[in-house]
Coordinates of C-alpha atoms in Angstrom, one line a residue:
X232 CA -8.6 3.7 -10.6
X233 CA -7.0 0.5 -9.5
X234 CA -10.2 -0.4 -7.6
X235 CA -12.4 0.3 -10.5
X236 CA -10.2 -1.6 -13.0
X237 CA -10.0 -4.7 -10.7
X238 CA -13.3 -5.2 -8.9
X239 CA -16.5 -4.3 -10.6
X240 CA -17.3 -7.6 -12.3
X241 CA -17.9 -9.5 -9.0
X242 CA -18.6 -6.5 -6.7
X243 CA -21.7 -5.4 -8.6
X244 CA -23.4 -8.9 -8.5
X245 CA -22.4 -9.1 -4.8
X246 CA -24.0 -5.7 -4.1
X247 CA -27.1 -6.7 -6.0
X248 CA -27.5 -10.0 -4.0
X249 CA -27.0 -8.1 -0.7
X250 CA -29.8 -5.8 -1.8
X251 CA -31.9 -8.8 -2.9
X252 CA -32.0 -7.6 -6.5
X253 CA -31.4 -11.0 -7.9
X254 CA -32.4 -10.1 -11.4
X255 CA -29.7 -7.4 -11.5
X256 CA -27.2 -9.8 -10.1
X257 CA -28.0 -12.4 -12.8
X258 CA -27.9 -9.7 -15.6
X259 CA -24.5 -8.5 -14.3
X260 CA -23.0 -12.0 -14.3
X261 CA -24.4 -12.8 -17.7
X262 CA -23.2 -9.6 -19.3
X263 CA -19.8 -10.1 -17.8
X264 CA -19.6 -13.6 -19.3
X265 CA -20.6 -12.2 -22.7
X266 CA -18.1 -9.4 -22.3
X267 CA -15.2 -11.8 -21.7
X268 CA -16.4 -14.2 -24.5
X269 CA -16.5 -11.3 -27.0
X270 CA -13.0 -10.3 -26.0
X271 CA -11.6 -13.8 -26.5
X272 CA -13.4 -14.4 -29.8
X273 CA -12.5 -11.1 -31.4
X274 CA -8.8 -11.4 -30.3
X275 CA -8.7 -14.9 -31.7
X276 CA -10.3 -13.8 -35.0
X277 CA -8.3 -10.5 -35.6
X278 CA -5.9 -9.2 -32.9
X279 CA -5.6 -5.8 -34.6
X280 CA -9.3 -5.2 -34.7
X281 CA -9.5 -6.3 -31.1
X282 CA -7.0 -3.8 -29.9
X283 CA -8.6 -1.0 -31.9
X284 CA -12.2 -1.7 -30.9
X285 CA -12.0 -3.2 -27.4
X286 CA -8.5 -3.6 -26.2
X287 CA -7.3 -0.1 -25.8
X288 CA -10.7 1.2 -24.6
X289 CA -10.7 -1.5 -21.8
X290 CA -7.5 0.1 -20.5
X291 CA -8.3 3.7 -21.1
X292 CA -12.0 3.4 -20.0
X293 CA -11.3 2.8 -16.3
X294 CA -8.8 5.6 -16.1
X295 CA -11.2 8.1 -17.8
X296 CA -14.3 7.0 -15.9
X297 CA -12.6 7.1 -12.5
X298 CA -10.9 10.4 -13.2
X299 CA -14.3 11.8 -14.0
X300 CA -16.0 10.2 -11.0
X301 CA -13.3 11.6 -8.8
X302 CA -13.9 15.1 -10.2
X303 CA -17.6 14.8 -9.5
X304 CA -17.0 13.9 -5.8
X305 CA -14.1 16.2 -4.8
X306 CA -16.3 18.2 -2.5
X307 CA -17.7 16.0 0.3
X308 CA -19.2 17.4 3.5
X309 CA -17.1 15.9 6.3
X310 CA -20.0 16.5 8.8
X311 CA -22.2 14.1 6.8
X312 CA -20.4 12.3 4.0
X313 CA -23.5 10.1 3.2
X314 CA -25.8 13.1 2.6
X315 CA -26.5 13.2 -1.2
X316 CA -26.6 17.0 -1.1
X317 CA -23.1 17.2 0.3
X318 CA -21.1 14.5 -1.5
X319 CA -21.1 16.0 -5.0
X320 CA -22.0 19.3 -6.8
X321 CA -24.4 20.6 -9.4
X322 CA -23.0 22.4 -12.5
X323 CA -25.6 24.6 -14.1
X324 CA -25.6 26.9 -17.1
X325 CA -22.8 24.8 -18.5
X326 CA -22.5 24.0 -22.2
X327 CA -21.2 20.5 -21.6
X328 CA -24.6 19.5 -20.1
X329 CA -26.0 19.6 -23.6
X330 CA -23.5 17.0 -24.7
X331 CA -23.6 14.7 -21.7
X332 CA -27.3 14.3 -20.9
X333 CA -27.1 16.9 -18.0
X334 CA -24.3 15.1 -16.3
X335 CA -23.7 18.4 -14.4
X336 CA -26.8 17.8 -12.3
X337 CA -25.0 15.2 -10.3
X338 CA -26.7 15.9 -7.0
X339 CA -30.0 15.3 -8.8
X340 CA -28.7 12.0 -10.0
X341 CA -27.7 10.9 -6.5
X342 CA -31.1 11.9 -5.1
X343 CA -32.9 9.9 -7.8
X344 CA -30.8 7.7 -10.0
X345 CA -33.7 6.9 -12.4
X346 CA -34.6 10.5 -13.0
X347 CA -34.5 11.1 -16.8
X348 CA -31.8 13.5 -17.9
X349 CA -34.3 15.9 -19.5
X350 CA -36.1 16.3 -16.1
X351 CA -33.0 17.0 -14.0
X352 CA -33.0 20.8 -14.3
X353 CA -36.7 21.0 -13.3
X354 CA -36.1 18.7 -10.4
X355 CA -33.3 21.0 -9.3
X356 CA -35.5 24.1 -9.5
X357 CA -38.4 22.4 -7.7
X358 CA -36.1 21.5 -4.7
X359 CA -34.1 24.7 -4.3
X360 CA -35.2 25.0 -0.7
X361 CA -33.7 21.6 0.1
X362 CA -30.4 22.5 -1.6
X363 CA -30.3 25.6 0.5
X364 CA -31.1 23.7 3.7
X365 CA -28.4 21.1 3.1
X366 CA -25.8 23.7 2.0
X367 CA -25.3 22.1 -1.4
X368 CA -22.6 23.4 -3.7
X369 CA -23.7 24.6 -7.1
X370 CA -21.4 26.2 -9.7
X371 CA -22.3 27.8 -13.1
X372 CA -20.5 27.9 -16.4
X373 CA -18.0 25.2 -15.6
X374 CA -17.5 21.6 -16.5
X375 CA -15.8 19.1 -14.1
X376 CA -12.4 19.5 -15.8
X377 CA -12.5 23.2 -15.5
X378 CA -13.6 23.0 -11.8
X379 CA -10.8 20.4 -11.1
X380 CA -8.2 22.6 -12.8
X381 CA -9.1 25.5 -10.5
X382 CA -8.9 23.2 -7.5
X383 CA -5.6 21.6 -8.4
X384 CA -4.0 25.0 -9.1
X385 CA -5.4 26.3 -5.8
X386 CA -7.4 29.0 -7.5
X387 CA -10.2 28.7 -5.0
X388 CA -11.0 32.4 -4.9
X389 CA -11.6 32.3 -8.7
X390 CA -13.7 29.1 -8.2
X391 CA -15.8 31.1 -5.6
X392 CA -16.7 33.5 -8.4
X393 CA -18.6 30.7 -10.1
X394 CA -20.5 29.6 -7.0
X395 CA -24.3 29.9 -7.2
X396 CA -25.3 30.9 -3.7
X397 CA -28.7 29.7 -2.6
X398 CA -28.5 31.1 1.0
X399 CA -30.6 34.1 2.1
X400 CA -27.3 35.6 3.3
X401 CA -24.6 34.9 0.7
X402 CA -21.1 34.0 2.0
X403 CA -18.2 36.2 1.3
X404 CA -15.4 35.0 -0.9
X405 CA -13.2 34.2 2.1
X406 CA -16.1 32.2 3.6
X407 CA -16.5 30.3 0.4
X408 CA -12.8 29.5 0.2
X409 CA -12.9 28.2 3.8
X410 CA -15.9 26.0 2.9
X411 CA -14.1 24.6 -0.2
X412 CA -11.0 23.8 1.9
X413 CA -13.1 22.1 4.5
X414 CA -14.8 19.9 1.9
X415 CA -11.6 19.1 0.1
X416 CA -10.0 17.4 3.2
X417 CA -9.5 13.6 3.1
X418 CA -12.1 11.7 4.9
X419 CA -11.0 9.3 7.6
X420 CA -13.8 6.9 6.6
X421 CA -12.2 6.4 3.2
X422 CA -9.5 4.3 4.7
X423 CA -11.8 2.1 6.8
X424 CA -11.0 -1.6 6.6
X425 CA -13.1 -3.9 4.4
X426 CA -15.2 -6.6 6.0
X427 CA -14.4 -10.3 5.2
X428 CA -17.1 -10.7 2.5
X429 CA -15.9 -7.7 0.6
X430 CA -12.3 -8.8 1.0
X431 CA -13.2 -12.2 -0.4
X432 CA -15.0 -10.7 -3.4
X433 CA -12.0 -8.4 -4.1
X434 CA -9.6 -11.4 -3.8
X435 CA -11.6 -13.5 -6.2
X436 CA -11.8 -10.7 -8.7
X437 CA -8.0 -10.3 -8.6
X438 CA -7.5 -14.0 -9.0
X439 CA -9.9 -13.9 -12.0
X440 CA -7.8 -11.2 -13.7
X441 CA -4.6 -13.1 -13.1
X442 CA -6.2 -16.3 -14.4
X443 CA -7.5 -14.5 -17.5
X444 CA -4.1 -13.1 -18.3
X445 CA -2.4 -16.4 -17.7
X446 CA -5.0 -18.1 -19.9
X447 CA -4.3 -15.9 -22.9
X448 CA -6.5 -12.8 -22.6
X449 CA -4.0 -10.0 -23.5
X450 CA -6.0 -7.0 -22.4
X451 CA -6.1 -8.5 -18.9
X452 CA -2.5 -7.3 -18.4
X453 CA -3.7 -3.9 -17.2
X454 CA -5.9 -5.1 -14.4
X455 CA -3.4 -7.9 -13.6
X456 CA -0.7 -5.2 -13.2
X457 CA -3.1 -3.3 -11.0
X458 CA -3.2 -6.2 -8.5
X459 CA 0.1 -5.3 -6.8
X460 CA -0.6 -1.6 -7.2
X461 CA -3.9 -2.0 -5.3
X462 CA -2.2 -4.1 -2.7
X463 CA 0.5 -1.5 -2.2
X464 CA -2.1 1.3 -1.9
X465 CA -4.1 -0.8 0.7
X466 CA -0.9 -1.2 2.8
X467 CA -0.2 2.6 2.6
X468 CA -3.8 3.4 3.7
X469 CA -3.6 0.9 6.5

């Protein structure tokens, strides 16, 4: 959450430049400038309207988005963390998909980020053999909050009852629980040190937030407070 609250505004343009997607980098910088300008203008015009429309949402948004993102990526295959089939899950036959543009088909999204939401179920069905080959995790009738609740309360055997098994020889409940526990382990790669360019981008973004708060942007207080939190977490991970 601290990372997402602090670093996206410069990290995304940096990533786009590295990937030589200069149009995306320019768009990201331009929209960021417009975002901050709107914040300043609305707060100056009507502080109450600012906090109701943009202020509180700018604080709650990173928390909600990163909590959701964490829920989507709790199961990561430690044998190959970069494999798109093994770094998230698909949630099928779930009512929340009708309200979230098929957000439950998250493996499909990672495989093809420009796949239209209406085509995701068909893409999943067409590639069932690949999901089986890569031992992908698929659950039915759950949303991410319900899946997370079962994980956090250690009800993995109950979670196993929602698992859609694609293998020719289905796993037993004990085998599924063992698989879940394996994929819920922290990854050593998550604590890998950042290289100098990324550290520089992170540092500039933190200075930007501190400067914005010092310059009179009130909603910058949340990311500004996240600066010492992020630093402390970095020291703990190191």
